[in-house]
CSV table of C-alpha atoms in Angstrom, one decimal:
chain,number,residue,atom,x,y,z
K,1,UNK,CA,-23.2,-0.5,-18.2
K,2,UNK,CA,-20.3,1.3,-16.4
K,3,UNK,CA,-20.9,2.7,-13.0
K,4,UNK,CA,-18.7,5.5,-11.8
K,5,UNK,CA,-17.3,5.9,-8.3
K,6,UNK,CA,-20.0,8.3,-7.3
K,7,UNK,CA,-22.8,6.0,-8.5
K,8,UNK,CA,-21.3,3.1,-6.5
K,9,UNK,CA,-21.1,5.3,-3.4
K,10,UNK,CA,-24.8,6.3,-3.8
K,11,UNK,CA,-25.8,2.6,-4.0
K,12,UNK,CA,-23.8,1.7,-0.9
K,13,UNK,CA,-25.3,4.6,1.1
K,14,UNK,CA,-28.8,3.7,0.2
K,15,UNK,CA,-28.6,1.1,3.0
K,16,UNK,CA,-29.8,2.6,6.4
K,17,UNK,CA,-26.9,3.8,8.6
K,18,UNK,CA,-26.3,2.0,11.9
K,19,UNK,CA,-24.4,2.9,15.0
K,20,UNK,CA,-20.6,2.4,15.0
K,21,UNK,CA,-19.9,-1.3,15.8
K,22,UNK,CA,-17.8,-2.2,18.8
K,23,UNK,CA,-14.2,-3.2,18.2
K,24,UNK,CA,-11.6,-5.0,20.2
K,25,UNK,CA,-8.8,-3.1,21.8
K,26,UNK,CA,-6.3,-5.1,19.8
K,27,UNK,CA,-7.9,-3.8,16.6
K,28,UNK,CA,-7.9,-0.2,17.8
K,29,UNK,CA,-4.5,0.1,19.5
K,30,UNK,CA,-1.1,-1.5,19.7
K,31,UNK,CA,1.2,-2.1,22.7
K,32,UNK,CA,4.0,0.4,22.8
K,33,UNK,CA,7.3,-1.2,21.9
K,34,UNK,CA,5.8,-4.3,20.3
K,35,UNK,CA,6.6,-3.8,16.7
K,36,UNK,CA,8.0,-5.4,13.5
K,37,UNK,CA,11.6,-4.7,12.3
K,38,UNK,CA,12.4,-4.5,8.6
K,39,UNK,CA,15.2,-6.6,7.2
K,40,UNK,CA,16.9,-6.4,3.8
K,41,UNK,CA,19.6,-8.2,1.9
K,42,UNK,CA,21.2,-8.6,-1.5
K,43,UNK,CA,21.5,-12.1,-3.0
K,44,UNK,CA,21.5,-14.2,-6.1
K,45,UNK,CA,18.8,-16.5,-7.6
K,46,UNK,CA,20.2,-19.4,-9.5
K,47,UNK,CA,18.6,-22.2,-11.6
K,48,UNK,CA,16.7,-20.0,-14.0
K,49,UNK,CA,15.8,-21.4,-17.4
K,50,UNK,CA,17.7,-18.8,-19.5
K,51,UNK,CA,15.7,-15.9,-18.1
K,52,UNK,CA,18.3,-14.4,-15.8
K,53,UNK,CA,20.2,-11.1,-16.0
K,54,UNK,CA,22.1,-10.1,-19.2
K,55,UNK,CA,25.5,-9.7,-17.6
K,56,UNK,CA,26.7,-7.1,-20.2
K,57,UNK,CA,24.0,-4.7,-19.0
K,58,UNK,CA,24.1,-5.9,-15.3
K,59,UNK,CA,27.8,-6.4,-14.5
K,60,UNK,CA,27.2,-6.5,-10.8
K,61,UNK,CA,25.6,-9.9,-11.3
K,62,UNK,CA,28.8,-11.4,-12.7
K,63,UNK,CA,30.9,-9.8,-9.9
K,64,UNK,CA,28.5,-11.2,-7.3
K,65,UNK,CA,28.9,-14.7,-8.7
K,66,UNK,CA,32.7,-14.4,-8.7
K,67,UNK,CA,32.6,-13.3,-5.0
K,68,UNK,CA,30.3,-16.2,-4.1
K,69,UNK,CA,32.5,-18.7,-5.9
K,70,UNK,CA,35.6,-17.3,-4.1
K,71,UNK,CA,34.0,-17.9,-0.7
K,72,UNK,CA,33.3,-21.5,-1.8
K,73,UNK,CA,36.9,-22.1,-2.9
K,74,UNK,CA,36.6,-21.6,-6.6
K,75,UNK,CA,38.7,-18.8,-8.3
K,76,UNK,CA,37.6,-17.0,-11.4
K,77,UNK,CA,40.1,-14.5,-12.7
K,78,UNK,CA,37.9,-12.1,-14.7
K,79,UNK,CA,34.3,-11.4,-15.5
K,80,UNK,CA,35.1,-11.2,-19.2
K,81,UNK,CA,33.4,-14.0,-21.1
K,82,UNK,CA,30.9,-14.9,-18.4
K,83,UNK,CA,27.4,-15.4,-19.8
K,84,UNK,CA,25.3,-16.2,-16.8
K,85,UNK,CA,21.8,-16.5,-18.3
K,86,UNK,CA,20.6,-18.6,-15.4
K,87,UNK,CA,21.5,-16.2,-12.5
K,88,UNK,CA,19.7,-13.0,-11.4
K,89,UNK,CA,20.6,-10.4,-8.8
K,90,UNK,CA,17.8,-9.8,-6.3
K,91,UNK,CA,16.8,-7.8,-3.2
K,92,UNK,CA,15.4,-9.9,-0.4
K,93,UNK,CA,13.1,-8.2,2.2
K,94,UNK,CA,11.4,-9.6,5.3
K,95,UNK,CA,9.7,-8.4,8.5
K,96,UNK,CA,11.1,-9.6,11.8
K,97,UNK,CA,8.1,-10.0,14.1
K,98,UNK,CA,8.3,-9.0,17.8
K,99,UNK,CA,9.5,-11.7,20.2
K,100,UNK,CA,11.1,-13.7,17.4
K,101,UNK,CA,13.5,-16.2,18.7
K,102,UNK,CA,16.7,-17.7,17.2
K,103,UNK,CA,15.8,-20.6,14.9
K,104,UNK,CA,12.3,-19.3,14.1
K,105,UNK,CA,11.4,-19.2,10.4
K,106,UNK,CA,10.0,-16.1,8.7
K,107,UNK,CA,8.7,-15.4,5.2
K,108,UNK,CA,10.8,-13.4,2.7
K,109,UNK,CA,10.0,-11.6,-0.6
K,110,UNK,CA,12.5,-11.8,-3.4
K,111,UNK,CA,12.5,-9.0,-6.1
K,112,UNK,CA,14.7,-8.7,-9.2
K,113,UNK,CA,17.0,-5.7,-9.4
K,114,UNK,CA,18.6,-6.4,-12.8
K,115,UNK,CA,17.2,-7.1,-16.2
K,116,UNK,CA,16.0,-10.7,-15.7
K,117,UNK,CA,13.0,-11.8,-17.6
K,118,UNK,CA,11.6,-14.1,-15.0
K,119,UNK,CA,12.4,-15.5,-11.5
K,120,UNK,CA,10.1,-18.5,-12.0
K,121,UNK,CA,11.7,-21.8,-11.0
K,122,UNK,CA,14.8,-20.2,-9.4
K,123,UNK,CA,16.5,-20.9,-6.0
K,124,UNK,CA,17.7,-18.2,-3.7
K,125,UNK,CA,21.2,-19.0,-2.4
K,126,UNK,CA,22.1,-18.1,1.2
K,127,UNK,CA,21.6,-14.4,1.8
K,128,UNK,CA,22.2,-12.5,5.0
K,129,UNK,CA,19.4,-10.1,6.0
K,130,UNK,CA,20.4,-7.0,7.9
K,131,UNK,CA,18.5,-4.5,10.0
K,132,UNK,CA,18.8,-0.8,10.1
K,133,UNK,CA,21.8,-1.0,12.5
K,134,UNK,CA,23.8,-3.1,9.9
K,135,UNK,CA,23.7,-6.3,12.0
K,136,UNK,CA,22.7,-9.6,10.5
K,137,UNK,CA,19.4,-10.9,12.0
K,138,UNK,CA,18.4,-13.7,9.6
K,139,UNK,CA,19.7,-15.9,6.8
K,140,UNK,CA,17.5,-16.6,3.8
K,141,UNK,CA,17.6,-19.4,1.3
K,142,UNK,CA,15.1,-21.6,-0.6
K,143,UNK,CA,13.0,-22.1,-3.7
K,144,UNK,CA,10.9,-19.2,-5.0
K,145,UNK,CA,7.2,-19.4,-5.5
K,146,UNK,CA,6.3,-16.9,-8.4
K,147,UNK,CA,2.6,-16.4,-8.9
K,148,UNK,CA,2.8,-15.8,-12.6
K,149,UNK,CA,3.4,-17.4,-16.0
K,150,UNK,CA,4.7,-16.1,-19.3
K,151,UNK,CA,5.9,-17.2,-22.8
K,152,UNK,CA,7.6,-15.4,-25.7
K,153,UNK,CA,8.2,-16.5,-29.3
K,154,UNK,CA,8.7,-14.8,-32.7
K,155,UNK,CA,8.4,-11.3,-31.2
K,156,UNK,CA,5.2,-12.1,-29.4
K,157,UNK,CA,5.0,-12.1,-25.6
K,158,UNK,CA,2.3,-13.1,-23.2
K,159,UNK,CA,2.7,-12.6,-19.4
K,160,UNK,CA,0.1,-13.4,-16.7
K,161,UNK,CA,0.7,-11.6,-13.4
K,162,UNK,CA,4.2,-10.6,-12.3
K,163,UNK,CA,7.3,-12.7,-12.9
K,164,UNK,CA,10.0,-10.6,-11.3
K,165,UNK,CA,9.0,-11.0,-7.7
K,166,UNK,CA,8.4,-14.1,-5.6
K,167,UNK,CA,8.0,-15.3,-2.1
K,168,UNK,CA,9.6,-18.0,0.0
K,169,UNK,CA,7.4,-19.2,2.9
K,170,UNK,CA,9.5,-19.7,5.9
K,171,UNK,CA,12.5,-18.9,3.7
K,172,UNK,CA,14.6,-17.2,6.4
K,173,UNK,CA,15.9,-18.4,9.8
K,174,UNK,CA,16.3,-15.9,12.6
K,175,UNK,CA,19.9,-15.7,13.8
K,176,UNK,CA,19.7,-12.7,16.2
K,177,UNK,CA,16.9,-11.6,18.6
K,178,UNK,CA,15.6,-8.1,19.1
K,179,UNK,CA,14.9,-7.4,22.8
K,180,UNK,CA,11.3,-6.4,23.3
K,181,UNK,CA,10.2,-5.0,26.6
K,182,UNK,CA,6.6,-5.4,27.7
K,183,UNK,CA,6.2,-2.0,29.3
K,184,UNK,CA,8.3,0.1,31.6
K,185,UNK,CA,8.2,-0.9,35.3
K,186,UNK,CA,4.6,-1.2,36.5
K,187,UNK,CA,3.1,0.4,33.4
K,188,UNK,CA,2.3,-0.6,29.8
K,189,UNK,CA,1.2,1.9,27.2
K,190,UNK,CA,-1.4,1.4,24.4
K,191,UNK,CA,-1.2,3.6,21.4
K,192,UNK,CA,-4.4,4.2,19.3
K,193,UNK,CA,-4.0,3.8,15.5
K,194,UNK,CA,-5.4,7.3,15.1
K,195,UNK,CA,-5.6,10.2,17.5
K,196,UNK,CA,-9.2,10.4,19.0
K,197,UNK,CA,-9.9,11.8,22.4
K,198,UNK,CA,-13.4,10.3,22.6
K,199,UNK,CA,-12.2,6.8,21.7
K,200,UNK,CA,-9.3,7.1,24.2
K,201,UNK,CA,-11.7,8.0,27.0
K,202,UNK,CA,-14.0,5.0,26.1
K,203,UNK,CA,-11.1,2.7,26.1
K,204,UNK,CA,-10.1,3.9,29.6
K,205,UNK,CA,-13.6,3.4,30.8
K,206,UNK,CA,-13.7,-0.2,29.4
K,207,UNK,CA,-10.4,-1.2,31.0
K,208,UNK,CA,-11.3,0.3,34.4
K,209,UNK,CA,-14.7,-1.4,34.2
K,210,UNK,CA,-13.1,-4.7,33.6
K,211,UNK,CA,-10.3,-4.3,36.2
K,212,UNK,CA,-10.5,-1.6,38.8
K,213,UNK,CA,-10.9,2.2,38.9
K,214,UNK,CA,-7.7,4.0,38.1
K,215,UNK,CA,-5.9,1.1,36.4
K,216,UNK,CA,-6.1,2.9,33.0
K,217,UNK,CA,-5.4,6.6,32.4
K,218,UNK,CA,-5.4,8.5,29.1
K,219,UNK,CA,-2.2,10.6,28.8
K,220,UNK,CA,-3.5,12.3,25.6
K,221,UNK,CA,-5.7,11.5,22.6
K,222,UNK,CA,-3.5,8.6,21.5
K,223,UNK,CA,-1.7,7.0,24.5
K,224,UNK,CA,-3.3,5.1,27.4
K,225,UNK,CA,-1.2,4.1,30.4
K,226,UNK,CA,-2.3,0.9,32.1
K,227,UNK,CA,-1.0,-0.5,35.5
K,228,UNK,CA,-0.1,-4.1,34.9
K,229,UNK,CA,1.3,-6.9,37.0
K,230,UNK,CA,5.1,-7.0,37.1
K,231,UNK,CA,5.5,-10.7,37.1
K,232,UNK,CA,5.9,-11.8,33.5
K,233,UNK,CA,3.4,-14.6,33.4
K,234,UNK,CA,0.7,-12.6,35.1
K,235,UNK,CA,1.4,-9.6,32.9
K,236,UNK,CA,0.9,-11.7,29.7
K,237,UNK,CA,-2.4,-13.1,31.0
K,238,UNK,CA,-3.5,-9.6,32.0
K,239,UNK,CA,-2.7,-8.1,28.6
K,240,UNK,CA,-4.5,-11.1,26.9
K,241,UNK,CA,-7.6,-10.2,28.8
K,242,UNK,CA,-7.3,-6.5,28.1
K,243,UNK,CA,-6.8,-6.7,24.4
K,244,UNK,CA,-10.0,-8.6,23.9
K,245,UNK,CA,-12.2,-6.0,25.6
K,246,UNK,CA,-14.7,-4.4,23.2
K,247,UNK,CA,-14.9,-0.6,22.8
K,248,UNK,CA,-17.3,1.4,20.7
K,249,UNK,CA,-15.2,4.1,19.0
K,250,UNK,CA,-16.6,7.6,18.4
K,251,UNK,CA,-17.4,8.7,14.9
K,252,UNK,CA,-14.3,9.8,13.0
K,253,UNK,CA,-13.8,13.3,11.6
K,254,UNK,CA,-15.6,14.0,8.3
K,255,UNK,CA,-13.1,13.2,5.5
K,256,UNK,CA,-13.0,12.9,1.8
K,257,UNK,CA,-10.2,10.9,0.3
K,258,UNK,CA,-9.3,11.5,-3.4
K,259,UNK,CA,-6.9,9.6,-5.6
K,260,UNK,CA,-6.6,11.5,-8.8
K,261,UNK,CA,-4.4,8.8,-10.4
K,262,UNK,CA,-7.2,6.3,-10.4
K,263,UNK,CA,-10.2,8.6,-10.1
K,264,UNK,CA,-11.3,7.0,-6.7
K,265,UNK,CA,-13.3,9.0,-4.2
K,266,UNK,CA,-14.1,7.7,-0.7
K,267,UNK,CA,-16.2,9.6,1.8
K,268,UNK,CA,-17.3,8.6,5.3
K,269,UNK,CA,-20.8,9.0,6.6
K,270,UNK,CA,-20.1,12.2,8.6
K,271,UNK,CA,-19.6,14.3,5.5
K,272,UNK,CA,-22.2,17.1,5.0
K,273,UNK,CA,-22.3,20.3,3.0
K,274,UNK,CA,-23.5,23.9,3.3
K,275,UNK,CA,-26.0,25.4,0.9
K,276,UNK,CA,-24.3,25.9,-2.5
K,277,UNK,CA,-25.0,25.8,-6.2
K,278,UNK,CA,-23.0,23.6,-8.6
K,279,UNK,CA,-22.7,23.9,-12.4
K,280,UNK,CA,-21.1,21.3,-14.5
K,281,UNK,CA,-20.3,21.3,-18.3
K,282,UNK,CA,-18.1,19.3,-20.6
K,283,UNK,CA,-15.5,20.8,-22.9
K,284,UNK,CA,-14.0,18.4,-25.4
K,285,UNK,CA,-11.2,18.9,-27.9
K,286,UNK,CA,-11.1,16.4,-30.8
K,287,UNK,CA,-8.1,16.2,-33.1
K,288,UNK,CA,-8.2,14.0,-36.2
K,289,UNK,CA,-5.0,13.5,-38.3
K,290,UNK,CA,-5.1,11.9,-41.8
K,291,UNK,CA,-2.2,11.0,-44.1
K,292,UNK,CA,-2.8,11.8,-47.8
K,293,UNK,CA,-0.7,10.7,-50.7
K,294,UNK,CA,-0.2,12.8,-53.8
K,295,UNK,CA,1.1,11.0,-56.9
K,296,UNK,CA,2.2,12.4,-60.3
K,297,UNK,CA,0.4,11.4,-63.5
K,298,UNK,CA,1.7,8.3,-65.3
K,299,UNK,CA,4.9,8.8,-67.3
K,300,UNK,CA,5.3,12.3,-66.0
K,301,UNK,CA,8.2,13.7,-64.0
K,302,UNK,CA,7.8,14.2,-60.3
K,303,UNK,CA,7.6,12.1,-57.2
K,304,UNK,CA,5.1,10.8,-54.7
K,305,UNK,CA,4.5,13.2,-51.8
K,306,UNK,CA,2.9,12.3,-48.5
K,307,UNK,CA,1.1,15.2,-46.6
K,308,UNK,CA,-0.6,15.3,-43.2
K,309,UNK,CA,-3.9,17.1,-42.7
K,310,UNK,CA,-5.3,17.7,-39.2
K,311,UNK,CA,-8.8,18.7,-38.2
K,312,UNK,CA,-9.5,20.2,-34.8
K,313,UNK,CA,-13.1,20.3,-33.4
K,314,UNK,CA,-14.0,21.8,-30.0
K,315,UNK,CA,-17.4,20.9,-28.5
K,316,UNK,CA,-19.0,22.4,-25.5
K,317,UNK,CA,-21.3,20.1,-23.7
K,318,UNK,CA,-24.6,21.3,-22.2
K,319,UNK,CA,-24.0,22.6,-18.6
K,320,UNK,CA,-26.5,22.4,-15.8
K,321,UNK,CA,-26.9,24.1,-12.4
K,322,UNK,CA,-28.3,22.4,-9.3
K,323,UNK,CA,-28.8,23.7,-5.7
K,324,UNK,CA,-27.6,21.7,-2.7
K,325,UNK,CA,-29.3,22.5,0.6
K,326,UNK,CA,-27.3,23.0,3.8
K,327,UNK,CA,-26.9,20.1,6.2
K,328,UNK,CA,-27.8,17.3,3.8
K,329,UNK,CA,-26.1,13.9,4.2
K,330,UNK,CA,-23.6,12.2,2.1
K,331,UNK,CA,-26.2,10.2,0.2
K,332,UNK,CA,-27.9,13.4,-1.0
K,333,UNK,CA,-24.6,14.9,-2.0
K,334,UNK,CA,-23.7,12.0,-4.2
K,335,UNK,CA,-27.2,11.7,-5.6
K,336,UNK,CA,-27.2,15.4,-6.6
K,337,UNK,CA,-23.7,15.2,-8.2
K,338,UNK,CA,-24.8,12.1,-10.1
K,339,UNK,CA,-27.7,14.1,-11.5
K,340,UNK,CA,-25.2,16.3,-13.2
K,341,UNK,CA,-23.9,13.3,-15.1
K,342,UNK,CA,-20.4,13.7,-13.5
K,343,UNK,CA,-18.0,10.8,-13.8
K,344,UNK,CA,-15.2,10.0,-11.2
K,345,UNK,CA,-12.8,12.5,-12.6
K,346,UNK,CA,-15.4,15.3,-12.7
K,347,UNK,CA,-16.3,14.4,-9.2
K,348,UNK,CA,-12.8,15.2,-8.1
K,349,UNK,CA,-13.0,18.7,-9.5
K,350,UNK,CA,-16.4,19.4,-8.1
K,351,UNK,CA,-15.4,18.3,-4.5
K,352,UNK,CA,-12.3,20.4,-4.7
K,353,UNK,CA,-14.3,23.5,-5.8
K,354,UNK,CA,-16.8,22.9,-3.0
K,355,UNK,CA,-14.0,22.7,-0.5
K,356,UNK,CA,-12.5,25.9,-1.8
K,357,UNK,CA,-15.8,27.7,-1.5
K,358,UNK,CA,-16.2,26.5,2.1
K,359,UNK,CA,-19.3,24.4,1.3
K,360,UNK,CA,-17.9,21.0,2.0
K,361,UNK,CA,-17.9,20.2,5.7
K,362,UNK,CA,-15.0,17.7,5.6
K,363,UNK,CA,-11.3,17.4,5.4
K,364,UNK,CA,-10.2,16.9,1.8
K,365,UNK,CA,-7.2,14.6,1.5
K,366,UNK,CA,-5.5,13.8,-1.8
K,367,UNK,CA,-3.3,10.7,-1.9
């Protein structure tokens, strides 16, 4: 039996609702200036078992091999005649974590950019990774781990998972550091993941209760300024104590998230509706096409003729009308819509119509 998104939501919401659980400050907010930096590079993967790029369709692979060999002291005059079935051009990406030091190793992701069939078993040769400023911050190299498998023979092909992207654990070595300042002068600033004045105020109260009055101050609904010790070791210890404080966030704004590509609908517990009536009916169009062959009688002139005949049938499903009372909770909303027999895709249209009519007390976001 198949359960739609609305049915699953109704089952989940049948459990009694509890108060919002307390969360640590490190889960609610981040320290301003402490962030990752994205790195990217172009490289080659070698050692493939005949599953590399077809160089006639991806000439940049051959040119890259010639450039690499020239740097290693080997000269190739022309790309003509090169059949490099064991080499693939790839893009290498990585995240440089905050406070990374020279010599530290970071993970990299390697993705094919040509027409290779698989990167399984390949080795990434030394690839410089650059930041947004064009400077080299790391060097990547190593054996790929591809979490997939595949085989092809006689026109048949079987692939499990994805073969054109892999990962190298600790595959890059940091060559340049990014300066990261822990605050500005006597202050550090925490930034909430989402703007919420109530949560910001509760976070200020929790910090002041743990330290002293006036240590923390909310600048707006997202940024909290905190007075911290200026000596580095004391500041680190102070921040370690602050980020583990627990804060009970306020309830978020009522919101409905819709993904029309997958038919997913997610609603939080603060969604309610005004009084409204909802009707739902199904209209289906069925087209059947058949190929018919007309042949002449034996020993008579003529030829065989193939004709196509199509039949179109339109069916209108039985519609129904239900009344939804004002102020009901999300559980009643989903239960009522389920009573109409609406599937996930129907639920998308119903919620959009309710929002347009002003009956849905929630922000409707389509992703």
